[in-house]
């Protein structure tokens, strides 16, 4: 079911309510406390974009496989944009980019079941759809409208995304981790392209993304070889 709200603090908070079950989508026209990664806020013009959370029953998934759930969501977004003629890429770990600009942010949280399994996951997703002017402090935003010059029916975009997500989720449900990993690999932003990266202490270095491991670690190659980086251990210099 789709649940539409005019205003919420964050769809992530609302979707945590146990009354929502697998496949339910909580959508807000406006979030008063939209959350982004790394404790940042998510800025989105009310009524122009899509800000929503999808509840997924991930009780069949081992907790150490949780990155597969993120891959599933990211690939569904890439599939969505492909249907609109946009060549989107997945910027590690969970941004969707068109060119060098961010078009979607994803924040996924999981609750644990027993025996090392997940119970359910909430995928909070912000898709920039019709917004053309963005806050100055945002580093590199874009939207479907900015990329194509067209305006989009947001409900149709959401319904198409939902179809893409359920198709990819079925692959996850039947244990198609290798297929997801393979498709994810082919859509990685900056794959095999030398570029600049930054360490938490501010040091910049040139490296080449060679992939993302099944646990979600970024594989960066420098002249010293390939090294694995976990979330927050390295960031992209755009
Ligand atoms: C990011 O920083 O890239 C993640 C952004 C996630 C934004 C979405 S909008 C819907 C859901 N509700 C939130 O408060 N955040 C996510």
mmCIF file with all atom_site columns, N, CA and C in Angstrom, residues 184-235:
data_model
loop_
_atom_site.group_PDB
_atom_site.id
_atom_site.type_symbol
_atom_site.label_atom_id
_atom_site.label_alt_id
_atom_site.label_comp_id
_atom_site.label_asym_id
_atom_site.label_entity_id
_atom_site.label_seq_id
_atom_site.pdbx_PDB_ins_code
_atom_site.Cartn_x
_atom_site.Cartn_y
_atom_site.Cartn_z
_atom_site.occupancy
_atom_site.B_iso_or_equiv
_atom_site.pdbx_formal_charge
_atom_site.auth_seq_id
_atom_site.auth_comp_id
_atom_site.auth_asym_id
_atom_site.auth_atom_id
_atom_site.pdbx_PDB_model_num
ATOM 1   N N  . UNK A 1 184 ? 25.514 -4.802 -10.004 1.00 0.00 ? 184 UNK A N  1
ATOM 2   C CA . UNK A 1 184 ? 25.974 -3.647 -9.217  1.00 0.00 ? 184 UNK A CA 1
ATOM 3   C C  . UNK A 1 184 ? 27.363 -3.228 -9.711  1.00 0.00 ? 184 UNK A C  1
ATOM 4   N N  . UNK A 1 185 ? 28.240 -4.211 -9.881  1.00 0.00 ? 185 UNK A N  1
ATOM 5   C CA . UNK A 1 185 ? 29.609 -3.911 -10.319 1.00 0.00 ? 185 UNK A CA 1
ATOM 6   C C  . UNK A 1 185 ? 29.601 -3.110 -11.629 1.00 0.00 ? 185 UNK A C  1
ATOM 7   N N  . UNK A 1 186 ? 28.747 -3.534 -12.552 1.00 0.00 ? 186 UNK A N  1
ATOM 8   C CA . UNK A 1 186 ? 28.743 -2.889 -13.875 1.00 0.00 ? 186 UNK A CA 1
ATOM 9   C C  . UNK A 1 186 ? 28.218 -1.451 -13.813 1.00 0.00 ? 186 UNK A C  1
ATOM 10  N N  . UNK A 1 187 ? 27.592 -1.084 -12.718 1.00 0.00 ? 187 UNK A N  1
ATOM 11  C CA . UNK A 1 187 ? 27.000 0.258  -12.613 1.00 0.00 ? 187 UNK A CA 1
ATOM 12  C C  . UNK A 1 187 ? 27.731 1.161  -11.618 1.00 0.00 ? 187 UNK A C  1
ATOM 13  N N  . UNK A 1 188 ? 28.913 0.757  -11.182 1.00 0.00 ? 188 UNK A N  1
ATOM 14  C CA . UNK A 1 188 ? 29.643 1.545  -10.184 1.00 0.00 ? 188 UNK A CA 1
ATOM 15  C C  . UNK A 1 188 ? 30.175 2.845  -10.809 1.00 0.00 ? 188 UNK A C  1
ATOM 16  N N  . UNK A 1 189 ? 29.899 3.934  -10.123 1.00 0.00 ? 189 UNK A N  1
ATOM 17  C CA . UNK A 1 189 ? 30.411 5.254  -10.522 1.00 0.00 ? 189 UNK A CA 1
ATOM 18  C C  . UNK A 1 189 ? 31.938 5.252  -10.456 1.00 0.00 ? 189 UNK A C  1
ATOM 19  N N  . UNK A 1 190 ? 32.567 5.753  -11.480 1.00 0.00 ? 190 UNK A N  1
ATOM 20  C CA . UNK A 1 190 ? 34.035 5.890  -11.587 1.00 0.00 ? 190 UNK A CA 1
ATOM 21  C C  . UNK A 1 190 ? 34.778 4.554  -11.666 1.00 0.00 ? 190 UNK A C  1
ATOM 22  N N  . UNK A 1 191 ? 34.075 3.490  -11.981 1.00 0.00 ? 191 UNK A N  1
ATOM 23  C CA . UNK A 1 191 ? 34.760 2.187  -12.074 1.00 0.00 ? 191 UNK A CA 1
ATOM 24  C C  . UNK A 1 191 ? 35.907 2.258  -13.085 1.00 0.00 ? 191 UNK A C  1
ATOM 25  N N  . UNK A 1 192 ? 37.051 1.778  -12.691 1.00 0.00 ? 192 UNK A N  1
ATOM 26  C CA . UNK A 1 192 ? 38.238 1.684  -13.558 1.00 0.00 ? 192 UNK A CA 1
ATOM 27  C C  . UNK A 1 192 ? 38.722 3.041  -14.089 1.00 0.00 ? 192 UNK A C  1
ATOM 28  N N  . UNK A 1 193 ? 38.334 4.105  -13.409 1.00 0.00 ? 193 UNK A N  1
ATOM 29  C CA . UNK A 1 193 ? 38.732 5.447  -13.855 1.00 0.00 ? 193 UNK A CA 1
ATOM 30  C C  . UNK A 1 193 ? 39.548 6.129  -12.748 1.00 0.00 ? 193 UNK A C  1
ATOM 31  N N  . UNK A 1 194 ? 40.796 6.484  -13.004 1.00 0.00 ? 194 UNK A N  1
ATOM 32  C CA . UNK A 1 194 ? 41.589 7.143  -11.955 1.00 0.00 ? 194 UNK A CA 1
ATOM 33  C C  . UNK A 1 194 ? 40.959 8.477  -11.548 1.00 0.00 ? 194 UNK A C  1
ATOM 34  N N  . UNK A 1 195 ? 40.916 8.725  -10.258 1.00 0.00 ? 195 UNK A N  1
ATOM 35  C CA . UNK A 1 195 ? 40.301 9.962  -9.753  1.00 0.00 ? 195 UNK A CA 1
ATOM 36  C C  . UNK A 1 195 ? 40.841 10.252 -8.347  1.00 0.00 ? 195 UNK A C  1
ATOM 37  N N  . UNK A 1 196 ? 40.387 11.384 -7.795  1.00 0.00 ? 196 UNK A N  1
ATOM 38  C CA . UNK A 1 196 ? 40.888 11.815 -6.478  1.00 0.00 ? 196 UNK A CA 1
ATOM 39  C C  . UNK A 1 196 ? 39.992 11.326 -5.342  1.00 0.00 ? 196 UNK A C  1
ATOM 40  N N  . UNK A 1 197 ? 40.637 10.923 -4.248  1.00 0.00 ? 197 UNK A N  1
ATOM 41  C CA . UNK A 1 197 ? 39.925 10.477 -3.040  1.00 0.00 ? 197 UNK A CA 1
ATOM 42  C C  . UNK A 1 197 ? 40.537 11.189 -1.837  1.00 0.00 ? 197 UNK A C  1
ATOM 43  N N  . UNK A 1 198 ? 39.768 11.229 -0.741  1.00 0.00 ? 198 UNK A N  1
ATOM 44  C CA . UNK A 1 198 ? 40.261 11.907 0.468   1.00 0.00 ? 198 UNK A CA 1
ATOM 45  C C  . UNK A 1 198 ? 40.141 10.986 1.667   1.00 0.00 ? 198 UNK A C  1
ATOM 46  N N  . UNK A 1 199 ? 41.170 11.031 2.504   1.00 0.00 ? 199 UNK A N  1
ATOM 47  C CA . UNK A 1 199 ? 41.133 10.300 3.778   1.00 0.00 ? 199 UNK A CA 1
ATOM 48  C C  . UNK A 1 199 ? 40.524 11.215 4.840   1.00 0.00 ? 199 UNK A C  1
ATOM 49  N N  . UNK A 1 200 ? 40.064 10.637 5.944   1.00 0.00 ? 200 UNK A N  1
ATOM 50  C CA . UNK A 1 200 ? 39.448 11.464 6.998   1.00 0.00 ? 200 UNK A CA 1
ATOM 51  C C  . UNK A 1 200 ? 40.358 12.598 7.488   1.00 0.00 ? 200 UNK A C  1
ATOM 52  N N  . UNK A 1 201 ? 41.699 12.419 7.408   1.00 0.00 ? 201 UNK A N  1
ATOM 53  C CA . UNK A 1 201 ? 42.597 13.493 7.866   1.00 0.00 ? 201 UNK A CA 1
ATOM 54  C C  . UNK A 1 201 ? 42.799 14.579 6.805   1.00 0.00 ? 201 UNK A C  1
ATOM 55  N N  . UNK A 1 202 ? 42.085 14.459 5.670   1.00 0.00 ? 202 UNK A N  1
ATOM 56  C CA . UNK A 1 202 ? 42.153 15.495 4.638   1.00 0.00 ? 202 UNK A CA 1
ATOM 57  C C  . UNK A 1 202 ? 43.154 15.207 3.528   1.00 0.00 ? 202 UNK A C  1
ATOM 58  N N  . UNK A 1 203 ? 43.980 14.176 3.685   1.00 0.00 ? 203 UNK A N  1
ATOM 59  C CA . UNK A 1 203 ? 44.949 13.824 2.638   1.00 0.00 ? 203 UNK A CA 1
ATOM 60  C C  . UNK A 1 203 ? 44.221 13.393 1.366   1.00 0.00 ? 203 UNK A C  1
ATOM 61  N N  . UNK A 1 204 ? 44.658 13.949 0.232   1.00 0.00 ? 204 UNK A N  1
ATOM 62  C CA . UNK A 1 204 ? 44.096 13.539 -1.056  1.00 0.00 ? 204 UNK A CA 1
ATOM 63  C C  . UNK A 1 204 ? 45.052 12.567 -1.736  1.00 0.00 ? 204 UNK A C  1
ATOM 64  N N  . UNK A 1 205 ? 44.496 11.643 -2.482  1.00 0.00 ? 205 UNK A N  1
ATOM 65  C CA . UNK A 1 205 ? 45.342 10.732 -3.265  1.00 0.00 ? 205 UNK A CA 1
ATOM 66  C C  . UNK A 1 205 ? 44.585 10.273 -4.495  1.00 0.00 ? 205 UNK A C  1
ATOM 67  N N  . UNK A 1 206 ? 45.345 9.880  -5.511  1.00 0.00 ? 206 UNK A N  1
ATOM 68  C CA . UNK A 1 206 ? 44.738 9.385  -6.743  1.00 0.00 ? 206 UNK A CA 1
ATOM 69  C C  . UNK A 1 206 ? 44.632 7.874  -6.662  1.00 0.00 ? 206 UNK A C  1
ATOM 70  N N  . UNK A 1 207 ? 43.480 7.362  -7.056  1.00 0.00 ? 207 UNK A N  1
ATOM 71  C CA . UNK A 1 207 ? 43.271 5.909  -7.027  1.00 0.00 ? 207 UNK A CA 1
ATOM 72  C C  . UNK A 1 207 ? 42.205 5.545  -8.060  1.00 0.00 ? 207 UNK A C  1
ATOM 73  N N  . UNK A 1 208 ? 42.046 4.258  -8.256  1.00 0.00 ? 208 UNK A N  1
ATOM 74  C CA . UNK A 1 208 ? 41.073 3.760  -9.229  1.00 0.00 ? 208 UNK A CA 1
ATOM 75  C C  . UNK A 1 208 ? 40.152 2.762  -8.545  1.00 0.00 ? 208 UNK A C  1
ATOM 76  N N  . UNK A 1 209 ? 38.843 2.984  -8.680  1.00 0.00 ? 209 UNK A N  1
ATOM 77  C CA . UNK A 1 209 ? 37.881 2.029  -8.107  1.00 0.00 ? 209 UNK A CA 1
ATOM 78  C C  . UNK A 1 209 ? 37.923 0.751  -8.930  1.00 0.00 ? 209 UNK A C  1
ATOM 79  N N  . UNK A 1 210 ? 38.165 -0.367 -8.249  1.00 0.00 ? 210 UNK A N  1
ATOM 80  C CA . UNK A 1 210 ? 38.170 -1.668 -8.939  1.00 0.00 ? 210 UNK A CA 1
ATOM 81  C C  . UNK A 1 210 ? 36.941 -2.498 -8.603  1.00 0.00 ? 210 UNK A C  1
ATOM 82  N N  . UNK A 1 211 ? 36.151 -2.013 -7.653  1.00 0.00 ? 211 UNK A N  1
ATOM 83  C CA . UNK A 1 211 ? 34.928 -2.743 -7.333  1.00 0.00 ? 211 UNK A CA 1
ATOM 84  C C  . UNK A 1 211 ? 34.490 -2.442 -5.922  1.00 0.00 ? 211 UNK A C  1
ATOM 85  N N  . UNK A 1 212 ? 33.406 -3.097 -5.552  1.00 0.00 ? 212 UNK A N  1
ATOM 86  C CA . UNK A 1 212 ? 32.879 -3.022 -4.188  1.00 0.00 ? 212 UNK A CA 1
ATOM 87  C C  . UNK A 1 212 ? 32.656 -4.469 -3.754  1.00 0.00 ? 212 UNK A C  1
ATOM 88  N N  . UNK A 1 213 ? 33.244 -4.822 -2.611  1.00 0.00 ? 213 UNK A N  1
ATOM 89  C CA . UNK A 1 213 ? 33.151 -6.198 -2.136  1.00 0.00 ? 213 UNK A CA 1
ATOM 90  C C  . UNK A 1 213 ? 31.750 -6.544 -1.659  1.00 0.00 ? 213 UNK A C  1
ATOM 91  N N  . UNK A 1 214 ? 31.460 -7.825 -1.472  1.00 0.00 ? 214 UNK A N  1
ATOM 92  C CA . UNK A 1 214 ? 30.115 -8.246 -1.076  1.00 0.00 ? 214 UNK A CA 1
ATOM 93  C C  . UNK A 1 214 ? 29.697 -7.722 0.295   1.00 0.00 ? 214 UNK A C  1
ATOM 94  N N  . UNK A 1 215 ? 30.675 -7.309 1.097   1.00 0.00 ? 215 UNK A N  1
ATOM 95  C CA . UNK A 1 215 ? 30.350 -6.717 2.397   1.00 0.00 ? 215 UNK A CA 1
ATOM 96  C C  . UNK A 1 215 ? 30.176 -5.214 2.312   1.00 0.00 ? 215 UNK A C  1
ATOM 97  N N  . UNK A 1 216 ? 30.322 -4.649 1.109   1.00 0.00 ? 216 UNK A N  1
ATOM 98  C CA . UNK A 1 216 ? 30.121 -3.217 0.925   1.00 0.00 ? 216 UNK A CA 1
ATOM 99  C C  . UNK A 1 216 ? 31.401 -2.409 1.005   1.00 0.00 ? 216 UNK A C  1
ATOM 100 N N  . UNK A 1 217 ? 32.558 -3.086 1.053   1.00 0.00 ? 217 UNK A N  1
ATOM 101 C CA . UNK A 1 217 ? 33.824 -2.353 1.143   1.00 0.00 ? 217 UNK A CA 1
ATOM 102 C C  . UNK A 1 217 ? 34.289 -1.903 -0.252  1.00 0.00 ? 217 UNK A C  1
ATOM 103 N N  . UNK A 1 218 ? 34.829 -0.667 -0.294  1.00 0.00 ? 218 UNK A N  1
ATOM 104 C CA . UNK A 1 218 ? 35.292 -0.107 -1.575  1.00 0.00 ? 218 UNK A CA 1
ATOM 105 C C  . UNK A 1 218 ? 36.699 -0.613 -1.856  1.00 0.00 ? 218 UNK A C  1
ATOM 106 N N  . UNK A 1 219 ? 36.932 -1.095 -3.072  1.00 0.00 ? 219 UNK A N  1
ATOM 107 C CA . UNK A 1 219 ? 38.256 -1.577 -3.460  1.00 0.00 ? 219 UNK A CA 1
ATOM 108 C C  . UNK A 1 219 ? 38.929 -0.504 -4.315  1.00 0.00 ? 219 UNK A C  1
ATOM 109 N N  . UNK A 1 220 ? 39.940 0.123  -3.741  1.00 0.00 ? 220 UNK A N  1
ATOM 110 C CA . UNK A 1 220 ? 40.646 1.207  -4.438  1.00 0.00 ? 220 UNK A CA 1
ATOM 111 C C  . UNK A 1 220 ? 42.068 0.772  -4.754  1.00 0.00 ? 220 UNK A C  1
ATOM 112 N N  . UNK A 1 221 ? 42.472 0.973  -6.001  1.00 0.00 ? 221 UNK A N  1
ATOM 113 C CA . UNK A 1 221 ? 43.836 0.604  -6.399  1.00 0.00 ? 221 UNK A CA 1
ATOM 114 C C  . UNK A 1 221 ? 44.708 1.846  -6.528  1.00 0.00 ? 221 UNK A C  1
ATOM 115 N N  . UNK A 1 222 ? 45.866 1.771  -5.895  1.00 0.00 ? 222 UNK A N  1
ATOM 116 C CA . UNK A 1 222 ? 46.900 2.797  -6.084  1.00 0.00 ? 222 UNK A CA 1
ATOM 117 C C  . UNK A 1 222 ? 48.162 2.056  -6.543  1.00 0.00 ? 222 UNK A C  1
ATOM 118 N N  . UNK A 1 223 ? 49.259 2.800  -6.681  1.00 0.00 ? 223 UNK A N  1
ATOM 119 C CA . UNK A 1 223 ? 50.503 2.131  -7.090  1.00 0.00 ? 223 UNK A CA 1
ATOM 120 C C  . UNK A 1 223 ? 50.924 1.098  -6.044  1.00 0.00 ? 223 UNK A C  1
ATOM 121 N N  . UNK A 1 224 ? 50.388 1.225  -4.837  1.00 0.00 ? 224 UNK A N  1
ATOM 122 C CA . UNK A 1 224 ? 50.719 0.267  -3.767  1.00 0.00 ? 224 UNK A CA 1
ATOM 123 C C  . UNK A 1 224 ? 49.877 -0.989 -3.791  1.00 0.00 ? 224 UNK A C  1
ATOM 124 N N  . UNK A 1 225 ? 48.935 -1.080 -4.724  1.00 0.00 ? 225 UNK A N  1
ATOM 125 C CA . UNK A 1 225 ? 48.074 -2.265 -4.800  1.00 0.00 ? 225 UNK A CA 1
ATOM 126 C C  . UNK A 1 225 ? 46.621 -1.921 -4.482  1.00 0.00 ? 225 UNK A C  1
ATOM 127 N N  . UNK A 1 226 ? 45.814 -2.964 -4.305  1.00 0.00 ? 226 UNK A N  1
ATOM 128 C CA . UNK A 1 226 ? 44.386 -2.744 -4.036  1.00 0.00 ? 226 UNK A CA 1
ATOM 129 C C  . UNK A 1 226 ? 44.150 -2.802 -2.526  1.00 0.00 ? 226 UNK A C  1
ATOM 130 N N  . UNK A 1 227 ? 43.439 -1.788 -2.027  1.00 0.00 ? 227 UNK A N  1
ATOM 131 C CA . UNK A 1 227 ? 43.132 -1.738 -0.597  1.00 0.00 ? 227 UNK A CA 1
ATOM 132 C C  . UNK A 1 227 ? 41.627 -1.612 -0.403  1.00 0.00 ? 227 UNK A C  1
ATOM 133 N N  . UNK A 1 228 ? 41.132 -2.260 0.683   1.00 0.00 ? 228 UNK A N  1
ATOM 134 C CA . UNK A 1 228 ? 39.699 -2.189 0.988   1.00 0.00 ? 228 UNK A CA 1
ATOM 135 C C  . UNK A 1 228 ? 39.432 -1.042 1.946   1.00 0.00 ? 228 UNK A C  1
ATOM 136 N N  . UNK A 1 229 ? 38.380 -0.289 1.666   1.00 0.00 ? 229 UNK A N  1
ATOM 137 C CA . UNK A 1 229 ? 37.982 0.807  2.557   1.00 0.00 ? 229 UNK A CA 1
ATOM 138 C C  . UNK A 1 229 ? 36.551 0.593  3.019   1.00 0.00 ? 229 UNK A C  1
ATOM 139 N N  . UNK A 1 230 ? 36.331 0.783  4.311   1.00 0.00 ? 230 UNK A N  1
ATOM 140 C CA . UNK A 1 230 ? 34.986 0.720  4.862   1.00 0.00 ? 230 UNK A CA 1
ATOM 141 C C  . UNK A 1 230 ? 34.375 2.119  4.840   1.00 0.00 ? 230 UNK A C  1
ATOM 142 N N  . UNK A 1 231 ? 33.047 2.148  5.029   1.00 0.00 ? 231 UNK A N  1
ATOM 143 C CA . UNK A 1 231 ? 32.306 3.398  5.093   1.00 0.00 ? 231 UNK A CA 1
ATOM 144 C C  . UNK A 1 231 ? 33.007 4.365  6.039   1.00 0.00 ? 231 UNK A C  1
ATOM 145 N N  . UNK A 1 232 ? 33.149 5.593  5.633   1.00 0.00 ? 232 UNK A N  1
ATOM 146 C CA . UNK A 1 232 ? 33.782 6.682  6.397   1.00 0.00 ? 232 UNK A CA 1
ATOM 147 C C  . UNK A 1 232 ? 35.306 6.630  6.384   1.00 0.00 ? 232 UNK A C  1
ATOM 148 N N  . UNK A 1 233 ? 35.907 5.580  5.837   1.00 0.00 ? 233 UNK A N  1
ATOM 149 C CA . UNK A 1 233 ? 37.381 5.523  5.820   1.00 0.00 ? 233 UNK A CA 1
ATOM 150 C C  . UNK A 1 233 ? 37.961 6.288  4.635   1.00 0.00 ? 233 UNK A C  1
ATOM 151 N N  . UNK A 1 234 ? 37.107 6.595  3.658   1.00 0.00 ? 234 UNK A N  1
ATOM 152 C CA . UNK A 1 234 ? 37.578 7.334  2.490   1.00 0.00 ? 234 UNK A CA 1
ATOM 153 C C  . UNK A 1 234 ? 36.369 8.039  1.886   1.00 0.00 ? 234 UNK A C  1
ATOM 154 N N  . UNK A 1 235 ? 36.600 9.172  1.213   1.00 0.00 ? 235 UNK A N  1
ATOM 155 C CA . UNK A 1 235 ? 35.486 9.810  0.513   1.00 0.00 ? 235 UNK A CA 1
ATOM 156 C C  . UNK A 1 235 ? 35.948 10.234 -0.891  1.00 0.00 ? 235 UNK A C  1
#
